[in-house]
Amino acid sequence: MEENISPVLRALVVSYLIRSIEWSEGRVRWVNTLKLPWEEEIVETDDPERVAVAIERMEIRGAPAIGVAAALAVALAATKLEEDDVRRLQQKLVGVVERLRKTRPTAVNLFWALRRVEAVIRREYSSADELRKYVIAEALKIYEEDIEMNRKIGEVGSRLIDDGDTILTHCNAGALATVAFGTALGVIRAAWYSGKKIKVIATETRPMLQGARLTVWELMKEGIPVRLITDNMVGYVMSRGLVSKVIVGADRILIPGYVINKIGTYTIAVLANYHKVPFYVAAPTSTIDYESKVEDVVIEERNPDEVRTVLMRTYITVPTVDVMNPAFDITPPELVTAIITEKGIATKPYDSSLARFRNS
Ligand code: MRU
């Protein structure tokens, strides 16, 4: 957070921080984002399978949040499985990791977090309890690191924000997509609480309406000025000079600088480029995929009824119509002005600027 923020404001921010996920004594609690903004439902479980289902159903969603939730689900399994034999406990925990890997295919943070936990599972242990202790410790480390990474992204990114900016954001890259604070919304929060008078334009983000339901809810809770538009208004607002910057999150960033994020991000990037509006991506380095090529990335195809209906409730079309429902798209590096991470800001060429963050 900015150094010039007053202690009173800092306290205010901290007290307002939304914790989307929490761990407490062998139980995981989360805000069910499917119910927002109508109901602030908290779900609690000691069952790793229930967490896997919550990720699949998008009760827990957003790249960093699903990585953390998956790690905590493995910690739940470690706590719950009554197994004294180290090898057998290791096998069962690897089984839980494999189940969690199948929950959603696109956000790389899920695989990053599970890889970390699996590496801990596979070490040598003298007892099952020692194994349990290290698995839980690793999951909690991933949890705490996420909060810290988001705070730093905010601090780094807020330097790019000017007093008076109107920032357009897409989907929800906020506290509800991370453990707390958010990536794109972390930058917006840090700028706002450092005293910059900014405004936000949130796109509704069809079909699951994460912008309308979650981003608006988060920002209004803190009194950060926000206006909602439908996805097809982005060109109009940019052509009228109403947007000074775009900041979005990411589900996966490839080393040449391809940004995989919520469907509609690419359209916004093309429009931003045409209208010479800076297009920033804010993400922790856990979102950088140093291995995959663009053709390897699986774009999640979700239930067609998400498109045929409003939030799986009212049909807005002929119920049998054929539809497409890709959940993410790919923005090429040339459209990305800069990538804001907790380790600093990367600019083109991204292969060298992102490589700097790999082992630093
Ligand atoms: O399908 P979702 O809601 O999980 O998609 C989320 C996004 O696309 C976010 O923009 C992304 O995960 C970044 S969150 C900090």
mmCIF file of C-alpha atoms and ligand atoms in Angstrom:
data_model
loop_
_atom_site.group_PDB
_atom_site.id
_atom_site.type_symbol
_atom_site.label_atom_id
_atom_site.label_comp_id
_atom_site.label_asym_id
_atom_site.label_seq_id
_atom_site.Cartn_x
_atom_site.Cartn_y
_atom_site.Cartn_z
ATOM 1 C CA MET A 1 0.000 0.000 0.000
ATOM 2 C CA GLU A 2 1.198 3.554 -0.638
ATOM 3 C CA GLU A 3 3.489 4.992 2.053
ATOM 4 C CA ASN A 4 1.592 8.298 2.197
ATOM 5 C CA ILE A 5 -1.676 6.664 3.245
ATOM 6 C CA SER A 6 -2.790 7.904 6.663
ATOM 7 C CA PRO A 7 -2.940 5.356 9.500
ATOM 8 C CA VAL A 8 -6.685 5.960 9.854
ATOM 9 C CA LEU A 9 -7.301 5.168 6.222
ATOM 10 C CA ARG A 10 -4.996 2.165 6.403
ATOM 11 C CA ALA A 11 -7.041 0.823 9.332
ATOM 12 C CA LEU A 12 -10.193 1.459 7.348
ATOM 13 C CA VAL A 13 -8.898 -0.491 4.371
ATOM 14 C CA VAL A 14 -7.820 -3.381 6.545
ATOM 15 C CA SER A 15 -11.153 -3.497 8.335
ATOM 16 C CA TYR A 16 -12.958 -3.509 4.999
ATOM 17 C CA LEU A 17 -10.833 -6.250 3.483
ATOM 18 C CA ILE A 18 -13.053 -8.981 2.226
ATOM 19 C CA ARG A 19 -11.620 -12.427 2.944
ATOM 20 C CA SER A 20 -13.087 -14.624 0.257
ATOM 21 C CA ILE A 21 -11.599 -17.809 1.781
ATOM 22 C CA GLU A 22 -10.514 -18.673 5.316
ATOM 23 C CA TRP A 23 -8.944 -21.622 7.097
ATOM 24 C CA SER A 24 -9.688 -22.300 10.704
ATOM 25 C CA GLU A 25 -8.879 -25.433 12.685
ATOM 26 C CA GLY A 26 -9.342 -28.001 9.969
ATOM 27 C CA ARG A 27 -12.228 -26.274 8.224
ATOM 28 C CA VAL A 28 -12.410 -24.074 5.102
ATOM 29 C CA ARG A 29 -14.867 -21.204 4.833
ATOM 30 C CA TRP A 30 -15.658 -19.180 1.727
ATOM 31 C CA VAL A 31 -17.999 -16.532 0.416
ATOM 32 C CA ASN A 32 -20.334 -18.218 -2.066
ATOM 33 C CA THR A 33 -19.873 -15.811 -4.966
ATOM 34 C CA LEU A 34 -22.806 -17.361 -6.861
ATOM 35 C CA LYS A 35 -25.179 -15.831 -4.310
ATOM 36 C CA LEU A 36 -23.770 -12.291 -4.485
ATOM 37 C CA PRO A 37 -24.925 -9.548 -4.471
ATOM 38 C CA TRP A 38 -28.280 -10.780 -3.147
ATOM 39 C CA GLU A 39 -27.029 -12.837 -0.254
ATOM 40 C CA GLU A 40 -23.694 -12.915 1.596
ATOM 41 C CA GLU A 41 -23.618 -16.659 2.176
ATOM 42 C CA ILE A 42 -20.627 -18.221 3.928
ATOM 43 C CA VAL A 43 -20.108 -21.919 3.292
ATOM 44 C CA GLU A 44 -18.003 -24.014 5.675
ATOM 45 C CA THR A 45 -16.734 -27.566 5.307
ATOM 46 C CA ASP A 46 -14.124 -30.082 6.392
ATOM 47 C CA ASP A 47 -14.658 -32.088 3.189
ATOM 48 C CA PRO A 48 -12.105 -31.629 0.362
ATOM 49 C CA GLU A 49 -14.634 -32.880 -2.215
ATOM 50 C CA ARG A 50 -17.030 -30.079 -1.235
ATOM 51 C CA VAL A 51 -14.256 -27.557 -2.013
ATOM 52 C CA ALA A 52 -13.648 -29.230 -5.408
ATOM 53 C CA VAL A 53 -17.361 -28.922 -6.205
ATOM 54 C CA ALA A 54 -17.344 -25.269 -5.077
ATOM 55 C CA ILE A 55 -14.555 -24.561 -7.586
ATOM 56 C CA GLU A 56 -16.426 -26.384 -10.377
ATOM 57 C CA ARG A 57 -19.691 -24.566 -9.652
ATOM 58 C CA MET A 58 -17.856 -21.227 -9.313
ATOM 59 C CA GLU A 59 -18.872 -20.618 -5.717
ATOM 60 C CA ILE A 60 -15.137 -19.968 -5.468
ATOM 61 C CA ARG A 61 -13.748 -18.452 -8.659
ATOM 62 C CA GLY A 62 -10.963 -16.234 -9.942
ATOM 63 C CA ALA A 63 -7.495 -17.608 -10.696
ATOM 64 C CA PRO A 64 -5.672 -16.932 -7.394
ATOM 65 C CA ALA A 65 -8.702 -17.909 -5.279
ATOM 66 C CA ILE A 66 -9.092 -21.321 -6.899
ATOM 67 C CA GLY A 67 -5.367 -22.036 -6.445
ATOM 68 C CA VAL A 68 -5.552 -21.198 -2.740
ATOM 69 C CA ALA A 69 -8.828 -23.095 -2.264
ATOM 70 C CA ALA A 70 -7.369 -26.207 -3.901
ATOM 71 C CA ALA A 71 -4.297 -26.074 -1.658
ATOM 72 C CA LEU A 72 -6.555 -25.736 1.407
ATOM 73 C CA ALA A 73 -8.668 -28.668 0.178
ATOM 74 C CA VAL A 74 -5.545 -30.848 0.228
ATOM 75 C CA ALA A 75 -4.833 -29.559 3.753
ATOM 76 C CA LEU A 76 -8.377 -30.625 4.715
ATOM 77 C CA ALA A 77 -7.705 -34.091 3.322
ATOM 78 C CA ALA A 78 -4.444 -34.286 5.277
ATOM 79 C CA THR A 79 -6.315 -33.367 8.449
ATOM 80 C CA LYS A 80 -9.219 -35.694 7.856
ATOM 81 C CA LEU A 81 -7.717 -38.883 6.434
ATOM 82 C CA GLU A 82 -7.191 -41.386 9.225
ATOM 83 C CA GLU A 83 -4.097 -43.136 7.935
ATOM 84 C CA ASP A 84 -1.001 -43.982 9.954
ATOM 85 C CA ASP A 85 1.072 -45.347 7.104
ATOM 86 C CA VAL A 86 3.073 -42.557 5.416
ATOM 87 C CA ARG A 87 3.100 -44.148 1.952
ATOM 88 C CA ARG A 88 -0.626 -44.822 1.965
ATOM 89 C CA LEU A 89 -1.378 -41.301 3.172
ATOM 90 C CA GLN A 90 0.870 -39.918 0.426
ATOM 91 C CA GLN A 91 -1.007 -41.964 -2.209
ATOM 92 C CA LYS A 92 -4.383 -40.793 -0.949
ATOM 93 C CA LEU A 93 -3.312 -37.159 -0.887
ATOM 94 C CA VAL A 94 -1.937 -37.390 -4.424
ATOM 95 C CA GLY A 95 -5.377 -38.769 -5.386
ATOM 96 C CA VAL A 96 -6.990 -35.657 -3.880
ATOM 97 C CA VAL A 97 -4.539 -33.439 -5.811
ATOM 98 C CA GLU A 98 -5.476 -35.234 -9.049
ATOM 99 C CA ARG A 99 -9.186 -34.734 -8.374
ATOM 100 C CA LEU A 100 -8.650 -31.011 -7.759
ATOM 101 C CA ARG A 101 -6.626 -30.669 -10.978
ATOM 102 C CA LYS A 102 -9.781 -31.629 -12.907
ATOM 103 C CA THR A 103 -11.970 -28.871 -11.471
ATOM 104 C CA ARG A 104 -11.175 -26.093 -13.985
ATOM 105 C CA PRO A 105 -8.697 -26.184 -16.878
ATOM 106 C CA THR A 106 -7.615 -22.634 -17.720
ATOM 107 C CA ALA A 107 -6.335 -20.683 -14.702
ATOM 108 C CA VAL A 108 -2.744 -21.752 -14.131
ATOM 109 C CA ASN A 109 -2.742 -20.750 -10.439
ATOM 110 C CA LEU A 110 -4.696 -23.933 -9.704
ATOM 111 C CA PHE A 111 -1.950 -26.132 -11.170
ATOM 112 C CA TRP A 112 0.794 -23.952 -9.637
ATOM 113 C CA ALA A 113 -0.641 -24.300 -6.121
ATOM 114 C CA LEU A 114 -1.295 -28.033 -6.508
ATOM 115 C CA ARG A 115 2.228 -28.591 -7.847
ATOM 116 C CA ARG A 116 3.637 -26.916 -4.729
ATOM 117 C CA VAL A 117 1.508 -28.995 -2.382
ATOM 118 C CA GLU A 118 2.222 -32.207 -4.280
ATOM 119 C CA ALA A 119 5.991 -31.590 -4.060
ATOM 120 C CA VAL A 120 5.606 -31.370 -0.265
ATOM 121 C CA ILE A 121 3.472 -34.555 -0.173
ATOM 122 C CA ARG A 122 6.135 -36.501 -2.071
ATOM 123 C CA ARG A 123 9.022 -35.731 0.338
ATOM 124 C CA GLU A 124 10.318 -38.296 2.853
ATOM 125 C CA TYR A 125 8.613 -38.302 6.270
ATOM 126 C CA SER A 126 9.159 -40.236 9.454
ATOM 127 C CA SER A 127 5.442 -40.257 10.350
ATOM 128 C CA ALA A 128 2.014 -39.543 8.894
ATOM 129 C CA ASP A 129 1.598 -36.683 11.348
ATOM 130 C CA GLU A 130 4.800 -35.057 10.138
ATOM 131 C CA LEU A 131 3.473 -35.285 6.560
ATOM 132 C CA ARG A 132 0.162 -33.750 7.687
ATOM 133 C CA LYS A 133 1.969 -30.888 9.396
ATOM 134 C CA TYR A 134 4.029 -29.979 6.306
ATOM 135 C CA VAL A 135 1.085 -30.205 3.890
ATOM 136 C CA ILE A 136 -1.041 -27.912 6.060
ATOM 137 C CA ALA A 137 1.887 -25.499 6.483
ATOM 138 C CA GLU A 138 2.431 -25.307 2.702
ATOM 139 C CA ALA A 139 -1.264 -24.630 2.028
ATOM 140 C CA LEU A 140 -1.317 -21.868 4.646
ATOM 141 C CA LYS A 141 1.861 -20.401 3.155
ATOM 142 C CA ILE A 142 0.180 -20.237 -0.270
ATOM 143 C CA TYR A 143 -2.805 -18.550 1.428
ATOM 144 C CA GLU A 144 -0.702 -15.907 3.209
ATOM 145 C CA GLU A 145 1.482 -15.295 0.149
ATOM 146 C CA ASP A 146 -1.607 -14.535 -1.917
ATOM 147 C CA ILE A 147 -2.625 -11.696 0.414
ATOM 148 C CA GLU A 148 0.880 -10.267 0.360
ATOM 149 C CA MET A 149 1.223 -10.551 -3.434
ATOM 150 C CA ASN A 150 -2.028 -8.658 -3.915
ATOM 151 C CA ARG A 151 -0.999 -5.874 -1.562
ATOM 152 C CA LYS A 152 2.260 -5.510 -3.469
ATOM 153 C CA ILE A 153 0.509 -5.537 -6.860
ATOM 154 C CA GLY A 154 -1.627 -2.675 -5.527
ATOM 155 C CA GLU A 155 1.385 -0.757 -4.336
ATOM 156 C CA VAL A 156 3.320 -1.236 -7.599
ATOM 157 C CA GLY A 157 0.337 -0.682 -9.896
ATOM 158 C CA SER A 158 -1.094 2.377 -8.176
ATOM 159 C CA ARG A 159 1.962 4.340 -9.382
ATOM 160 C CA LEU A 160 0.548 4.043 -12.898
ATOM 161 C CA ILE A 161 -2.747 5.621 -11.867
ATOM 162 C CA ASP A 162 -3.277 9.367 -12.092
ATOM 163 C CA ASP A 163 -5.572 11.557 -10.068
ATOM 164 C CA GLY A 164 -8.837 11.874 -12.021
ATOM 165 C CA ASP A 165 -8.478 8.626 -13.999
ATOM 166 C CA THR A 166 -11.511 6.643 -15.067
ATOM 167 C CA ILE A 167 -10.497 2.991 -15.100
ATOM 168 C CA LEU A 168 -12.410 0.336 -16.974
ATOM 169 C CA THR A 169 -12.206 -3.192 -15.571
ATOM 170 C CA HIS A 170 -13.702 -6.458 -16.772
ATOM 171 C CA CYS A 171 -15.009 -9.462 -14.843
ATOM 172 C CA ASN A 172 -13.943 -9.520 -11.186
ATOM 173 C CA ALA A 173 -10.264 -9.407 -10.329
ATOM 174 C CA GLY A 174 -10.974 -8.291 -6.798
ATOM 175 C CA ALA A 175 -10.913 -9.603 -3.254
ATOM 176 C CA LEU A 176 -13.489 -12.181 -4.337
ATOM 177 C CA ALA A 177 -11.085 -13.596 -6.929
ATOM 178 C CA THR A 178 -8.167 -13.826 -4.506
ATOM 179 C CA VAL A 179 -7.924 -14.329 -0.744
ATOM 180 C CA ALA A 180 -8.225 -10.579 -0.216
ATOM 181 C CA PHE A 181 -7.613 -7.156 -1.834
ATOM 182 C CA GLY A 182 -7.516 -8.324 -5.454
ATOM 183 C CA THR A 183 -5.234 -7.799 -8.443
ATOM 184 C CA ALA A 184 -6.854 -5.282 -10.836
ATOM 185 C CA LEU A 185 -9.108 -4.083 -8.006
ATOM 186 C CA GLY A 186 -6.066 -4.155 -5.699
ATOM 187 C CA VAL A 187 -4.457 -1.509 -7.920
ATOM 188 C CA ILE A 188 -7.691 0.484 -7.928
ATOM 189 C CA ARG A 189 -8.047 0.158 -4.121
ATOM 190 C CA ALA A 190 -4.438 1.189 -3.478
ATOM 191 C CA ALA A 191 -4.791 4.233 -5.767
ATOM 192 C CA TRP A 192 -8.094 5.215 -4.140
ATOM 193 C CA TYR A 193 -6.849 4.862 -0.565
ATOM 194 C CA SER A 194 -3.699 6.842 -1.397
ATOM 195 C CA GLY A 195 -6.004 9.763 -2.132
ATOM 196 C CA LYS A 196 -6.333 9.661 -5.931
ATOM 197 C CA LYS A 197 -9.802 10.660 -7.057
ATOM 198 C CA ILE A 198 -10.566 7.895 -9.502
ATOM 199 C CA LYS A 199 -13.698 6.388 -10.974
ATOM 200 C CA VAL A 200 -14.318 2.875 -12.199
ATOM 201 C CA ILE A 201 -16.355 1.561 -15.113
ATOM 202 C CA ALA A 202 -17.265 -2.104 -14.632
ATOM 203 C CA THR A 203 -18.449 -4.265 -17.514
ATOM 204 C CA GLU A 204 -21.251 -6.630 -16.608
ATOM 205 C CA THR A 205 -19.329 -9.673 -17.981
ATOM 206 C CA ARG A 206 -21.844 -11.996 -19.566
ATOM 207 C CA PRO A 207 -22.692 -14.782 -19.083
ATOM 208 C CA MET A 208 -21.916 -15.149 -15.343
ATOM 209 C CA LEU A 209 -22.017 -11.400 -14.610
ATOM 210 C CA GLN A 210 -18.954 -11.264 -12.368
ATOM 211 C CA GLY A 211 -18.601 -7.537 -13.141
ATOM 212 C CA ALA A 212 -22.214 -6.653 -12.386
ATOM 213 C CA ARG A 213 -22.540 -8.924 -9.360
ATOM 214 C CA LEU A 214 -19.084 -8.972 -7.760
ATOM 215 C CA THR A 215 -16.984 -5.988 -8.876
ATOM 216 C CA VAL A 216 -19.844 -3.566 -8.309
ATOM 217 C CA TRP A 217 -20.584 -5.155 -4.901
ATOM 218 C CA GLU A 218 -16.957 -4.892 -3.781
ATOM 219 C CA LEU A 219 -16.428 -1.320 -4.915
ATOM 220 C CA MET A 220 -19.747 -0.007 -3.627
ATOM 221 C CA LYS A 221 -19.055 -1.587 -0.225
ATOM 222 C CA GLU A 222 -15.999 0.671 0.037
ATOM 223 C CA GLY A 223 -17.503 3.763 -1.558
ATOM 224 C CA ILE A 224 -15.220 3.667 -4.605
ATOM 225 C CA PRO A 225 -17.183 5.341 -7.439
ATOM 226 C CA VAL A 226 -18.301 2.753 -9.979
ATOM 227 C CA ARG A 227 -20.598 2.780 -13.009
ATOM 228 C CA LEU A 228 -21.872 -0.388 -14.612
ATOM 229 C CA ILE A 229 -22.080 -0.860 -18.379
ATOM 230 C CA THR A 230 -23.091 -3.811 -20.529
ATOM 231 C CA ASP A 231 -20.243 -5.520 -22.374
ATOM 232 C CA ASN A 232 -21.311 -4.083 -25.720
ATOM 233 C CA MET A 233 -20.964 -0.470 -24.476
ATOM 234 C CA VAL A 234 -17.161 -0.557 -24.222
ATOM 235 C CA GLY A 235 -16.599 0.824 -27.743
ATOM 236 C CA TYR A 236 -19.038 3.643 -27.148
ATOM 237 C CA VAL A 237 -17.545 4.761 -23.828
ATOM 238 C CA MET A 238 -14.028 4.662 -25.258
ATOM 239 C CA SER A 239 -15.028 6.573 -28.389
ATOM 240 C CA ARG A 240 -16.480 9.280 -26.138
ATOM 241 C CA GLY A 241 -13.158 9.601 -24.283
ATOM 242 C CA LEU A 242 -14.698 8.335 -21.051
ATOM 243 C CA VAL A 243 -11.968 5.780 -20.237
ATOM 244 C CA SER A 244 -8.399 6.783 -19.369
ATOM 245 C CA LYS A 245 -7.039 3.316 -18.492
ATOM 246 C CA VAL A 246 -8.056 -0.328 -18.602
ATOM 247 C CA ILE A 247 -6.930 -2.739 -15.870
ATOM 248 C CA VAL A 248 -7.887 -6.394 -15.924
ATOM 249 C CA GLY A 249 -6.682 -9.534 -14.166
ATOM 250 C CA ALA A 250 -5.443 -12.738 -15.789
ATOM 251 C CA ASP A 251 -5.952 -16.461 -15.519
ATOM 252 C CA ARG A 252 -2.727 -17.336 -17.268
ATOM 253 C CA ILE A 253 0.064 -15.291 -18.806
ATOM 254 C CA LEU A 254 2.387 -16.975 -21.274
ATOM 255 C CA ILE A 255 5.998 -16.004 -21.475
ATOM 256 C CA PRO A 256 5.724 -14.145 -24.823
ATOM 257 C CA GLY A 257 3.050 -12.001 -23.124
ATOM 258 C CA TYR A 258 -0.208 -13.664 -24.206
ATOM 259 C CA VAL A 259 -2.860 -12.909 -21.592
ATOM 260 C CA ILE A 260 -5.620 -15.444 -21.030
ATOM 261 C CA ASN A 261 -8.496 -13.845 -19.141
ATOM 262 C CA LYS A 262 -12.295 -13.709 -18.966
ATOM 263 C CA ILE A 263 -14.077 -13.860 -22.304
ATOM 264 C CA GLY A 264 -14.411 -10.311 -23.636
ATOM 265 C CA THR A 265 -10.964 -9.190 -22.489
ATOM 266 C CA TYR A 266 -9.554 -9.465 -26.025
ATOM 267 C CA THR A 267 -12.369 -7.303 -27.425
ATOM 268 C CA ILE A 268 -11.616 -4.641 -24.801
ATOM 269 C CA ALA A 269 -7.872 -4.802 -25.593
ATOM 270 C CA VAL A 270 -8.530 -4.294 -29.326
ATOM 271 C CA LEU A 271 -10.779 -1.326 -28.561
ATOM 272 C CA ALA A 272 -8.277 0.136 -26.082
ATOM 273 C CA ASN A 273 -5.545 -0.119 -28.689
ATOM 274 C CA TYR A 274 -7.683 1.567 -31.343
ATOM 275 C CA HIS A 275 -8.554 4.383 -28.949
ATOM 276 C CA LYS A 276 -4.994 4.660 -27.546
ATOM 277 C CA VAL A 277 -6.110 3.826 -24.016
ATOM 278 C CA PRO A 278 -3.401 2.026 -21.952
ATOM 279 C CA PHE A 279 -4.336 -1.623 -21.383
ATOM 280 C CA TYR A 280 -2.837 -2.976 -18.140
ATOM 281 C CA VAL A 281 -2.944 -6.496 -16.751
ATOM 282 C CA ALA A 282 -2.477 -7.013 -13.001
ATOM 283 C CA ALA A 283 -1.568 -10.503 -11.808
ATOM 284 C CA PRO A 284 0.673 -12.281 -9.317
ATOM 285 C CA THR A 285 3.693 -14.131 -10.721
ATOM 286 C CA SER A 286 1.849 -17.376 -9.855
ATOM 287 C CA THR A 287 -0.289 -16.589 -12.936
ATOM 288 C CA ILE A 288 2.741 -16.723 -15.255
ATOM 289 C CA ASP A 289 3.021 -20.007 -17.133
ATOM 290 C CA TYR A 290 6.638 -20.391 -18.222
ATOM 291 C CA GLU A 291 6.012 -23.758 -19.883
ATOM 292 C CA SER A 292 2.943 -23.733 -22.142
ATOM 293 C CA LYS A 293 2.646 -22.530 -25.686
ATOM 294 C CA VAL A 294 -0.448 -20.626 -26.757
ATOM 295 C CA GLU A 295 -1.790 -23.662 -28.650
ATOM 296 C CA ASP A 296 -1.493 -25.816 -25.463
ATOM 297 C CA VAL A 297 -3.855 -23.675 -23.401
ATOM 298 C CA VAL A 298 -7.251 -25.250 -22.792
ATOM 299 C CA ILE A 299 -9.993 -22.652 -22.934
ATOM 300 C CA GLU A 300 -12.776 -23.838 -20.654
ATOM 301 C CA GLU A 301 -16.062 -24.417 -22.471
ATOM 302 C CA ARG A 302 -18.869 -24.107 -19.931
ATOM 303 C CA ASN A 303 -22.490 -25.201 -19.768
ATOM 304 C CA PRO A 304 -24.374 -23.778 -22.803
ATOM 305 C CA ASP A 305 -27.309 -22.880 -20.548
ATOM 306 C CA GLU A 306 -25.166 -20.092 -19.063
ATOM 307 C CA VAL A 307 -25.573 -18.345 -22.447
ATOM 308 C CA ARG A 308 -29.177 -19.373 -23.049
ATOM 309 C CA THR A 309 -30.312 -18.011 -19.694
ATOM 310 C CA VAL A 310 -29.708 -15.263 -17.222
ATOM 311 C CA LEU A 311 -27.712 -16.991 -14.478
ATOM 312 C CA MET A 312 -29.291 -20.374 -15.219
ATOM 313 C CA ARG A 313 -32.730 -18.981 -14.309
ATOM 314 C CA THR A 314 -34.706 -17.319 -17.126
ATOM 315 C CA TYR A 315 -34.270 -18.404 -20.751
ATOM 316 C CA ILE A 316 -33.536 -15.458 -23.035
ATOM 317 C CA THR A 317 -33.639 -17.497 -26.229
ATOM 318 C CA VAL A 318 -35.090 -20.639 -27.734
ATOM 319 C CA PRO A 319 -33.942 -23.230 -25.163
ATOM 320 C CA THR A 320 -32.679 -25.662 -27.815
ATOM 321 C CA VAL A 321 -30.495 -23.183 -29.733
ATOM 322 C CA ASP A 322 -26.890 -24.213 -30.365
ATOM 323 C CA VAL A 323 -24.475 -21.922 -28.503
ATOM 324 C CA MET A 324 -20.785 -21.331 -27.831
ATOM 325 C CA ASN A 325 -19.638 -20.670 -24.286
ATOM 326 C CA PRO A 326 -15.861 -20.231 -24.043
ATOM 327 C CA ALA A 327 -15.109 -18.832 -20.579
ATOM 328 C CA PHE A 328 -11.814 -17.149 -21.534
ATOM 329 C CA ASP A 329 -10.039 -15.549 -24.478
ATOM 330 C CA ILE A 330 -6.460 -14.780 -25.432
ATOM 331 C CA THR A 331 -5.089 -11.259 -25.802
ATOM 332 C CA PRO A 332 -1.861 -11.091 -27.802
ATOM 333 C CA PRO A 333 1.199 -9.319 -26.327
ATOM 334 C CA GLU A 334 1.135 -6.395 -28.774
ATOM 335 C CA LEU A 335 -2.154 -5.182 -27.254
ATOM 336 C CA VAL A 336 -0.864 -5.252 -23.657
ATOM 337 C CA THR A 337 0.702 -1.989 -22.444
ATOM 338 C CA ALA A 338 2.202 -3.479 -19.257
ATOM 339 C CA ILE A 339 1.833 -6.383 -16.847
ATOM 340 C CA ILE A 340 1.778 -5.410 -13.173
ATOM 341 C CA THR A 341 3.051 -8.073 -10.768
ATOM 342 C CA GLU A 342 4.125 -8.109 -7.125
ATOM 343 C CA LYS A 343 7.725 -8.163 -8.365
ATOM 344 C CA GLY A 344 7.438 -5.124 -10.615
ATOM 345 C CA ILE A 345 6.041 -3.986 -13.945
ATOM 346 C CA ALA A 346 6.838 -5.899 -17.128
ATOM 347 C CA THR A 347 6.721 -4.219 -20.525
ATOM 348 C CA LYS A 348 7.425 -5.405 -24.088
ATOM 349 C CA PRO A 349 9.257 -7.547 -25.020
ATOM 350 C CA TYR A 350 7.580 -9.735 -22.416
ATOM 351 C CA ASP A 351 9.745 -12.814 -22.880
ATOM 352 C CA SER A 352 12.696 -10.962 -21.336
ATOM 353 C CA SER A 353 10.766 -8.746 -18.900
ATOM 354 C CA LEU A 354 8.717 -11.668 -17.486
ATOM 355 C CA ALA A 355 11.750 -13.968 -17.401
ATOM 356 C CA ARG A 356 13.310 -11.576 -14.854
ATOM 357 C CA PHE A 357 10.611 -12.551 -12.342
ATOM 358 C CA ARG A 358 11.135 -16.299 -12.661
ATOM 359 C CA ASN A 359 13.541 -16.974 -9.810
ATOM 360 C CA SER A 360 13.750 -13.536 -8.225
HETATM 361 O O1 MRU B 1 -14.539 -17.690 -14.591
HETATM 362 P P1 MRU B 1 -13.926 -16.871 -13.498
HETATM 363 O O2 MRU B 1 -14.883 -15.994 -12.776
HETATM 364 O O3 MRU B 1 -13.106 -17.731 -12.551
HETATM 365 O O4 MRU B 1 -12.909 -15.927 -14.252
HETATM 366 C C1 MRU B 1 -12.136 -15.009 -13.533
HETATM 367 C C2 MRU B 1 -11.332 -14.111 -14.373
HETATM 368 O O5 MRU B 1 -11.278 -14.227 -15.572
HETATM 369 C C3 MRU B 1 -10.493 -13.106 -13.653
HETATM 370 O O6 MRU B 1 -10.350 -11.948 -14.423
HETATM 371 C C4 MRU B 1 -9.108 -13.701 -13.405
HETATM 372 O O7 MRU B 1 -9.207 -14.946 -12.765
HETATM 373 C C5 MRU B 1 -8.243 -12.813 -12.619
HETATM 374 S S1 MRU B 1 -8.711 -12.782 -10.930
HETATM 375 C C6 MRU B 1 -7.607 -11.948 -10.003
#
